[in-house]
Coordinates of C-alpha atoms and ligand atoms in Angstrom, one line a residue:
X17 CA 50.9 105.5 77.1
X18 CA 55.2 106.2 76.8
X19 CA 56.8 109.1 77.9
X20 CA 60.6 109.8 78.1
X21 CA 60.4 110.8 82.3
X22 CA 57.0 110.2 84.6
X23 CA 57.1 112.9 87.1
X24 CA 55.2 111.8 90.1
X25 CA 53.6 115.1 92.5
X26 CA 52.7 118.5 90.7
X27 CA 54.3 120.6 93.5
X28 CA 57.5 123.2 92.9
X29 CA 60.1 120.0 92.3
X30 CA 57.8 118.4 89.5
X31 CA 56.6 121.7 87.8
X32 CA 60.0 122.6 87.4
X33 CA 61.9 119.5 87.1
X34 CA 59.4 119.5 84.1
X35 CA 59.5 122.7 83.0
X36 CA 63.5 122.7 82.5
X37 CA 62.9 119.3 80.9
X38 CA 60.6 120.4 78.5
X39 CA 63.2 123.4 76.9
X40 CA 65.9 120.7 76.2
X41 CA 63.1 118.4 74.3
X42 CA 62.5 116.2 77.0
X43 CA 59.0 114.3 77.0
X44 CA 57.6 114.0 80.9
X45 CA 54.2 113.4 82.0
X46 CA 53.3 114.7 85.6
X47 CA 50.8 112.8 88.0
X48 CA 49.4 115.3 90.6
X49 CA 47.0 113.7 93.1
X50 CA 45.1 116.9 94.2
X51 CA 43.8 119.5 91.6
X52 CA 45.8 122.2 90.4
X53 CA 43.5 124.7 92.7
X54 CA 43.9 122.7 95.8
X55 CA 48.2 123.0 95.0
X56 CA 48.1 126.9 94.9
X57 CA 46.3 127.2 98.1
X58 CA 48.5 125.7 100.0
X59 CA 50.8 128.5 101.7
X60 CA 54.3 128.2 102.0
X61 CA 57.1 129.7 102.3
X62 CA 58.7 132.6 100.1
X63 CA 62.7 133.5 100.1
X64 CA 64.5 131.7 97.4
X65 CA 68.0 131.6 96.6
X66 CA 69.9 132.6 93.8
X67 CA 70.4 129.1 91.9
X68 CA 66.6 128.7 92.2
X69 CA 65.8 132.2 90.9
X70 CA 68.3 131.3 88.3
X71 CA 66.3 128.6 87.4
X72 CA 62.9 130.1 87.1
X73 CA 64.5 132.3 84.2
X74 CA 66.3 129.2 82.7
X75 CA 62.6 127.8 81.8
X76 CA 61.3 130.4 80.9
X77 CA 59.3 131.4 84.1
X78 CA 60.9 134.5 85.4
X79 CA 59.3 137.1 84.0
X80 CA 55.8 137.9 86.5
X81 CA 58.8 137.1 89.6
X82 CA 61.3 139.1 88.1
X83 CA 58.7 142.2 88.6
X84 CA 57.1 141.2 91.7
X85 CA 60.1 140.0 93.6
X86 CA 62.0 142.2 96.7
X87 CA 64.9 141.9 96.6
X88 CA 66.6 141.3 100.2
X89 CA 70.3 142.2 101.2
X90 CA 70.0 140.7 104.8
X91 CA 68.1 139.7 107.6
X92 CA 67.9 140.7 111.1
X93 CA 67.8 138.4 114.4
X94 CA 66.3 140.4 117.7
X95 CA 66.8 138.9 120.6
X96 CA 64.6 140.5 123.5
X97 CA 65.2 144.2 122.8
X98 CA 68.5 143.8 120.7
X99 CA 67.9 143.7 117.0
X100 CA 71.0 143.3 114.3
X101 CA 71.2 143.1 110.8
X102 CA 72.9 140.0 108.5
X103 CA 73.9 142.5 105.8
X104 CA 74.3 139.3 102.9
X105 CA 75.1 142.1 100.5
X106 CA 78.0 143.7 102.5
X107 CA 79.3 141.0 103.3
X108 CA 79.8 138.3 100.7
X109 CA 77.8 140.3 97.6
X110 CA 74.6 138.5 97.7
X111 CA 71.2 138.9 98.1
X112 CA 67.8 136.7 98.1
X113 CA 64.4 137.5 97.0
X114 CA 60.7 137.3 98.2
X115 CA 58.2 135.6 96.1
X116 CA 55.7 133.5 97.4
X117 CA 55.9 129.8 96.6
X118 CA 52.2 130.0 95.9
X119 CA 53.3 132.5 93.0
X120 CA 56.3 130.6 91.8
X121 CA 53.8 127.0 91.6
X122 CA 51.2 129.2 89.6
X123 CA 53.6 130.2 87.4
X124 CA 54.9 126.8 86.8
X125 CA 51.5 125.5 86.2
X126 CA 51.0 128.5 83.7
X127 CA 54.0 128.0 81.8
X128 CA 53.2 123.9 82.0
X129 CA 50.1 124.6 80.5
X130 CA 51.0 126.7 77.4
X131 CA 53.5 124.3 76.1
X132 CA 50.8 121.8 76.3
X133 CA 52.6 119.3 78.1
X134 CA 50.7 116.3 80.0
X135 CA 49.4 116.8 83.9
X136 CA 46.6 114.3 84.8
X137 CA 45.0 115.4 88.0
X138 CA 43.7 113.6 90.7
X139 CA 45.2 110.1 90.3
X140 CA 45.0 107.5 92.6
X141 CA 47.0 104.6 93.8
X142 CA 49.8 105.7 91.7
X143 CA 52.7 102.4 91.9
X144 CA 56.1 102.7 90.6
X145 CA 57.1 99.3 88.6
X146 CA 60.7 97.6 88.1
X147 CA 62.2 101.2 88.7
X148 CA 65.6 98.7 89.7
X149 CA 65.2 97.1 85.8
X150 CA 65.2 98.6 82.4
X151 CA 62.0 99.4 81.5
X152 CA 60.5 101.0 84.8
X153 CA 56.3 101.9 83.9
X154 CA 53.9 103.2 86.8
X155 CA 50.0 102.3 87.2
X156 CA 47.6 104.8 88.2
X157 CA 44.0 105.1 88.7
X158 CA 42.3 108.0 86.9
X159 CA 38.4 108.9 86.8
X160 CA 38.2 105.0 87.6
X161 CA 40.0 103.9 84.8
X162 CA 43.2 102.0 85.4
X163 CA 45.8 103.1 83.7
X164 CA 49.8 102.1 82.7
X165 CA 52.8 104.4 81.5
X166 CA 56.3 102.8 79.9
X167 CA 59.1 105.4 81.0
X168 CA 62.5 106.1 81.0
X169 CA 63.0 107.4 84.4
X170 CA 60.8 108.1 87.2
X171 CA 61.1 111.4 88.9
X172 CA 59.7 110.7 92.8
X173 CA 58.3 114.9 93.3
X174 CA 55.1 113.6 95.4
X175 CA 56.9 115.5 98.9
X176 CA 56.8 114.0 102.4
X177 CA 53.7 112.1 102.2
X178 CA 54.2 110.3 98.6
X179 CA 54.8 106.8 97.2
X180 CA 58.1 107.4 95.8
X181 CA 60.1 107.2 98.8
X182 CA 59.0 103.6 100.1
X183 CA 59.3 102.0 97.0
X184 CA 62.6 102.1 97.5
X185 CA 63.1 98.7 99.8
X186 CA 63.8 99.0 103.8
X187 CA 66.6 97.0 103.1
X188 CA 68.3 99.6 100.7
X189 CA 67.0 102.8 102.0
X190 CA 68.0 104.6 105.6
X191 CA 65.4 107.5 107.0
X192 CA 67.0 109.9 109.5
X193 CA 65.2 111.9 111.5
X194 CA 64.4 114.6 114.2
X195 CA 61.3 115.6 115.5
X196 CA 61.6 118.8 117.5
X197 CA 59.5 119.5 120.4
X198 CA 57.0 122.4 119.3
X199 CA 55.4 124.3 116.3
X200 CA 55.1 127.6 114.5
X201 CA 51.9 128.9 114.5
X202 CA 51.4 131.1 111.7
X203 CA 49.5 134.2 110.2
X204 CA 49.1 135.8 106.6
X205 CA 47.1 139.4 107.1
X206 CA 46.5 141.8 104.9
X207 CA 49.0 144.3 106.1
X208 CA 52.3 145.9 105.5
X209 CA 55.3 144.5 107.0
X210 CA 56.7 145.7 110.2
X211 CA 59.6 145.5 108.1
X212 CA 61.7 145.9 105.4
X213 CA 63.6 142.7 106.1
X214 CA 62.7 139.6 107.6
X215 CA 62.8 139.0 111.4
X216 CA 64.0 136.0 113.0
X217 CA 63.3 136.7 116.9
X218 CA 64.4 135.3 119.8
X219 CA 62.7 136.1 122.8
X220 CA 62.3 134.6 126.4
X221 CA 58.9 133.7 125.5
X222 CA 59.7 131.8 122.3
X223 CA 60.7 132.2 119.0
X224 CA 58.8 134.4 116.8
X225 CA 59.2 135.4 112.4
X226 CA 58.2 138.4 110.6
X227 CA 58.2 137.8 107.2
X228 CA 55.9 139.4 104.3
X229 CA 54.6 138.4 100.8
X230 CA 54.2 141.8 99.1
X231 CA 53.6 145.7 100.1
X232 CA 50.3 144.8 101.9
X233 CA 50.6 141.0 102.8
X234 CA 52.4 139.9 105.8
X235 CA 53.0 136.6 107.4
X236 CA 54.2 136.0 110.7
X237 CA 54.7 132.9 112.7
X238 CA 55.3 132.6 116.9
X239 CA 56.4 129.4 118.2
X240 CA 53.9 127.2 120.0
X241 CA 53.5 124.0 121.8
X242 CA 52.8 121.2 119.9
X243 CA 49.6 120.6 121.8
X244 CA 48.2 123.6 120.7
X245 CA 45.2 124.1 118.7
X246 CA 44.4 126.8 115.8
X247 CA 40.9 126.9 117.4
X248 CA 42.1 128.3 121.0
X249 CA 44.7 131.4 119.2
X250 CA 42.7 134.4 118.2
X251 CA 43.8 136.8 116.1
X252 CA 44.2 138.9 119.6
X253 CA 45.9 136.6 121.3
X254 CA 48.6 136.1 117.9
X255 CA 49.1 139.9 118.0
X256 CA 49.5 140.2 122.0
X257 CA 51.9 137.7 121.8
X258 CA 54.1 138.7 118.6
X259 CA 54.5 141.8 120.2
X260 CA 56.0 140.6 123.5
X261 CA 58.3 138.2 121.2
X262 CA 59.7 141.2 119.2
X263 CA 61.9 144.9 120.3
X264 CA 59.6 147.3 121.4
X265 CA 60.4 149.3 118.6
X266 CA 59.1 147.0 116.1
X267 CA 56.4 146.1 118.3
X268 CA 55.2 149.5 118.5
X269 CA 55.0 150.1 114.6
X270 CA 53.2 146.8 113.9
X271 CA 50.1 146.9 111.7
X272 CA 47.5 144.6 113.3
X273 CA 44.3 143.2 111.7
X274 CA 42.2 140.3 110.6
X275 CA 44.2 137.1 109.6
X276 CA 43.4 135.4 106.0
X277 CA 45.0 132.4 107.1
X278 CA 46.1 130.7 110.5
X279 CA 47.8 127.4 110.8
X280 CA 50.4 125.1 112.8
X281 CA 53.0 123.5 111.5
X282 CA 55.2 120.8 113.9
X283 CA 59.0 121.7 113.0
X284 CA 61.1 118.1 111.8
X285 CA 64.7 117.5 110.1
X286 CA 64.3 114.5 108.2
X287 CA 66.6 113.0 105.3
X288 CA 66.3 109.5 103.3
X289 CA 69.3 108.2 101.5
X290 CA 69.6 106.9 98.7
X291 CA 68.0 109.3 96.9
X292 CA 68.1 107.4 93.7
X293 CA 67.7 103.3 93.3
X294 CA 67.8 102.4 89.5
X295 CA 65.4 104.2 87.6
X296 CA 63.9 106.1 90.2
X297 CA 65.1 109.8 91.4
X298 CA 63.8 110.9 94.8
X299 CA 63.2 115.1 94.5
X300 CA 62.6 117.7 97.3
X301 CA 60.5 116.9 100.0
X302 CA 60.4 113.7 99.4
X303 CA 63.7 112.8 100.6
X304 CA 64.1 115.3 103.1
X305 CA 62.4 117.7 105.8
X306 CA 63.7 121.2 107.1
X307 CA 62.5 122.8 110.0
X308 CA 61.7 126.4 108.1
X309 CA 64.0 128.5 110.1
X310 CA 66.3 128.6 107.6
X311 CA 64.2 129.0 104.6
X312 CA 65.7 126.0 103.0
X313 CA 62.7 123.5 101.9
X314 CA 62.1 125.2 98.4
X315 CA 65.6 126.0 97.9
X316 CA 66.9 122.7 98.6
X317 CA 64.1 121.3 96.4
X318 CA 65.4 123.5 93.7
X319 CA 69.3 122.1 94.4
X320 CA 67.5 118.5 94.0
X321 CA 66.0 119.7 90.6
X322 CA 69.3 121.2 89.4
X323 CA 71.4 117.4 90.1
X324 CA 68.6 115.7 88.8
X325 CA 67.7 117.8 85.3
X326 CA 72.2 118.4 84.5
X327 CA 72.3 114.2 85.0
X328 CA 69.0 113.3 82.7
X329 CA 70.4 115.8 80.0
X330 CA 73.5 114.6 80.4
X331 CA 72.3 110.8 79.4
X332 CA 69.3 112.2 76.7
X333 CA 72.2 114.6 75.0
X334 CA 75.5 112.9 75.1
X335 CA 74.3 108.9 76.4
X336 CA 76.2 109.7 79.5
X337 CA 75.1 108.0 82.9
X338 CA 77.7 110.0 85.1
X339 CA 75.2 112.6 86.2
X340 CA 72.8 109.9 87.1
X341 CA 75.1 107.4 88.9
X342 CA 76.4 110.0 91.1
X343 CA 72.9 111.9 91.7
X344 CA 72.2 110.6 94.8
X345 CA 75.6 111.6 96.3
X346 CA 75.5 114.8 94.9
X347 CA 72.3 115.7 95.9
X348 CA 72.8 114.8 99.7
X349 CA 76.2 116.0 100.0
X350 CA 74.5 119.4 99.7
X351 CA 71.2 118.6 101.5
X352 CA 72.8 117.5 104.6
X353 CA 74.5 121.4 104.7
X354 CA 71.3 122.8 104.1
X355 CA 70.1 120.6 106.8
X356 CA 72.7 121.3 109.5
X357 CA 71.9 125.2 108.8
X358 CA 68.4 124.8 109.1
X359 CA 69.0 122.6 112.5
X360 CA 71.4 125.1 113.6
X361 CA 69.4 128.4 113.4
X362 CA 66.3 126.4 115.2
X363 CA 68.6 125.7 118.2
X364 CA 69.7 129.0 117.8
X365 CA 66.6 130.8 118.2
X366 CA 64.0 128.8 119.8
X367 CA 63.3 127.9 123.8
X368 CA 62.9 124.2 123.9
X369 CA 61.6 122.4 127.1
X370 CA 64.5 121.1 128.4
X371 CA 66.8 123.8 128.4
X372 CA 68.7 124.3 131.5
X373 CA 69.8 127.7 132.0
X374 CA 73.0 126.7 131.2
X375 CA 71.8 125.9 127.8
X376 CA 70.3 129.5 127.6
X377 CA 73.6 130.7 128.4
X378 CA 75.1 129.3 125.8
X379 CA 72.5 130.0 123.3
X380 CA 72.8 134.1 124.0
X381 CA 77.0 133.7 123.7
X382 CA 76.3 132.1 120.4
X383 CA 73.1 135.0 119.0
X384 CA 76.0 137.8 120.5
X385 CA 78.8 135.7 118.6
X386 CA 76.4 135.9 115.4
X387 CA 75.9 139.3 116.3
X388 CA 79.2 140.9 116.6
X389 CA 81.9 138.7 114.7
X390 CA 81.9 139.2 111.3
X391 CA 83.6 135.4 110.5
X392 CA 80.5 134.2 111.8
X393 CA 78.0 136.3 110.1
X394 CA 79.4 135.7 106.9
X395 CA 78.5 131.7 107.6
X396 CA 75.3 132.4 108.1
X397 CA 74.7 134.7 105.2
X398 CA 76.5 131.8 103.0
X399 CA 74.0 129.6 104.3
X400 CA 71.4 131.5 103.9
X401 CA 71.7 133.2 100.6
X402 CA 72.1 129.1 99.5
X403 CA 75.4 127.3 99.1
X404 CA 76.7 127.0 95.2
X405 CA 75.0 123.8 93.6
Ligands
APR18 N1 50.6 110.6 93.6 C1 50.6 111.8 93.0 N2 50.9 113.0 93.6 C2 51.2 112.9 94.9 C3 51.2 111.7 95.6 C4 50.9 110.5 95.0 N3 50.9 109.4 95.6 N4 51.6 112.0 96.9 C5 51.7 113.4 96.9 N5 51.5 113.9 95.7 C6 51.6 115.3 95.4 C7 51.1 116.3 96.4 O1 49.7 116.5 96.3 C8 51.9 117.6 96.1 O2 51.2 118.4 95.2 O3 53.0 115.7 95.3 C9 53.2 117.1 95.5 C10 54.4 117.3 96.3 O4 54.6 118.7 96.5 P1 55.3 119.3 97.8 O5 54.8 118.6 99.0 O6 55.1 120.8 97.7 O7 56.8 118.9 97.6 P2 57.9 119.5 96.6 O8 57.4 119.7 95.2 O9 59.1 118.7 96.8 O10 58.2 121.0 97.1 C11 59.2 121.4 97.9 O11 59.7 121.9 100.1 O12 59.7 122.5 102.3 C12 59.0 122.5 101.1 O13 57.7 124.5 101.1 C13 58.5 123.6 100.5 O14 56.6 122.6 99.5 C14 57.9 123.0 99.3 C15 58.7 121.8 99.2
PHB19 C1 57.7 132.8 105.2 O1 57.6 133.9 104.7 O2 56.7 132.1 105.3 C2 59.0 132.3 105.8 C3 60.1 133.1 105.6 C4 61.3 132.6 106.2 C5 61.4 131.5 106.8 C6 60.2 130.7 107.0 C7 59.0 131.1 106.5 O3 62.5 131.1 107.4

């Protein structure tokens, strides 16, 4: 088999990366190790930025998000019984919109489908070959049969866990990470939101998140130790303790009931460089790790896509290599902000084990800096909203 670009993981990066490919004539095959079911139940987050909306209706997928979406002018951060609004709108004339990532990857798979370009599902032992030479191929195992495709470029979408990454030799490649020292536990009910706008809370008992999906789905997340299991949190105890996490006010109108999903996720930063060696392109979370505070793991996926797809155009169109010689550089200068944000508003808002009390100090001058100087506000609603590409 030949194809201009293999496109290793079915996940937001490769549906897209190969869904923008597709409308400028480019040939990609994508390998997906899981089924296309077991992708869209995975639950993730759901705020994207403008460039990644903006990419959705360049190929061709806006249309179902476009009707579902919220839009959201701000935010708000509480902090015990304090609650203030980021007003992105007011301030520097943006916004950012809810739709799940669940929806978007459906989508993607939808769209993928009715062009009729090639997914194989449930590969195995999927190797990358003489990505640093001309003629990169991979080998893959499908249904038991071994198979071999001759490519152009490889596009390394299989996330965290993929091969893509450590192809790429110890000796060329650097990993930088922080692990921090808890989790969010989190909950998707069948409720409406306490809400109009997100949440982000601060509280002396740990961090805690309203967020929502739609007009009757909610998902909200407290912070939790790292040694705790989903097992030992009822839906009780989640409520009891959201509640003590957020203002009264908010507390009071909260609409309990029966969780559809419950889950814990550790929180890590984490960024390899390069994130391109030859032939191969590292994309999304396969080259780097937010803690979700910020919102920025799909949107800096989608910042990844945008480098990557303007540089393979660039050589398929016009036989220029600039795009893809300076990828990697690109791709991390503006990685590395979204990771500093994302580091920043977990300090921010979290209580971490160590803190001494003057640490806590100094956490509240910074939330009452946030919350009542307007230079600083209109950082974070840069940041948020999503930094130009
Ligand atoms: N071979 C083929 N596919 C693989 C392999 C492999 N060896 N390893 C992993 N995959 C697949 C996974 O099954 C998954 O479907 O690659 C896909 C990677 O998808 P994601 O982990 O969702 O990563 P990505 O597409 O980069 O999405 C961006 O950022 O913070 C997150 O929530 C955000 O999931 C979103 C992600
Ligand atoms: C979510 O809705 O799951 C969500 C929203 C905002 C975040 C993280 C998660 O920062």
């Amino acid at each position: 088999m030949r194809t201009q670009v293999v496109i290793i993981g079915g996940g937001p990066s490769g549906l897209l990366l190969g869904q923008l490919l597709h409308r400028k004539g480019i040939e990609t095959v994508i390998l997906e190790r899981k089924t296309r079911d077991y992708v869209l139940a995975r639950i993730r987050a759901g705020i994207l930025e403008t460039g990644l909306v903006n990419m959705m209706r360049e190929a061709g997928v806006s249309e179902r998000m476009d009707r579902e979406c919220f839009v959201h002018h701000g935010t708000c951060i509480s902090y015990e019984n304090e609650m203030f609004d980021i007003d992105f709108h007011k301030l520097i004339g943006q916004n950012v919109i809810v739709y799940g990532q669940t929806e978007l990857t459906h989508d993607l798979y939808d769209a993928r489908e009715a062009v009729g370009a090639k997914t194989i599902f449930e590969v195995e032992d999927v190797k990358i070959c003489d990505a640093d030479r001309d003629a990169p191929y991979v080998t893959f195992n499908s249904g038991g049969v071994e198979q071999r495709i001759d490519c152009d470029f490889v596009a390394g979408c299989d996330g965290f866990h993929g091969v893509s990454r450590t192809t790429i030799p110890d000796t060329v490649r650097k990993d930088f990470e922080k692990v921090f020292p808890f989790g969010w536990l989190g909950i998707l009910s069948e409720t409406p939101p306490v809400h109009d706008e997100l949440i982000y809370a601060n509280s002396n008992r740990g961090f805690a998140l309203c967020s929502m999906r739609n007009e009757n789905l909610s998902r909200y997340y407290v912070q939790c130790a790292l040694t705790d299991k989903v097992e030992n949190w009822s839906d009780e105890d989640f409520w009891d303790e959201l509640k003590r996490r957020v203002p009264e006010a908010i507390a009071d109108k909260l609409v309990t009931g029966p969780s559809i999903e419950k889950s814990i996720a550790p929180l890590r930063s984490f960024v390899s460089e390069p994130m391109r060696w030859g032939r191969l392109f590292l994309c999304g979370d396969a080259a780097h790790i937010v803690p979700p505070t910020g919102a920025k793991g799909l949107n800096t996926a989608a910042s990844d896509v945008h480098y990557l797809y303007e540089a393979l155009v660039q050589f398929y169109q016009d036989n220029e290599t600039n795009g893809i010689d300076h990828y990697s550089q690109k791709a991390l200068a503006r990685v590395w902000k979204a990771e500093r944000f994302s580091w920043a508003t977990t300090n921010l808002l979290h209580r971490f084990p160590d803190q001494s009390e003057f640490d806590l100090k100094m956490q509240r001058a910074e939330i009452e800096s946030l919350h009542y100087n307007e230079v600083a506000q209109k950082w974070f609603a840069q940041n948020y909203v999503g930094l130009p590409y």
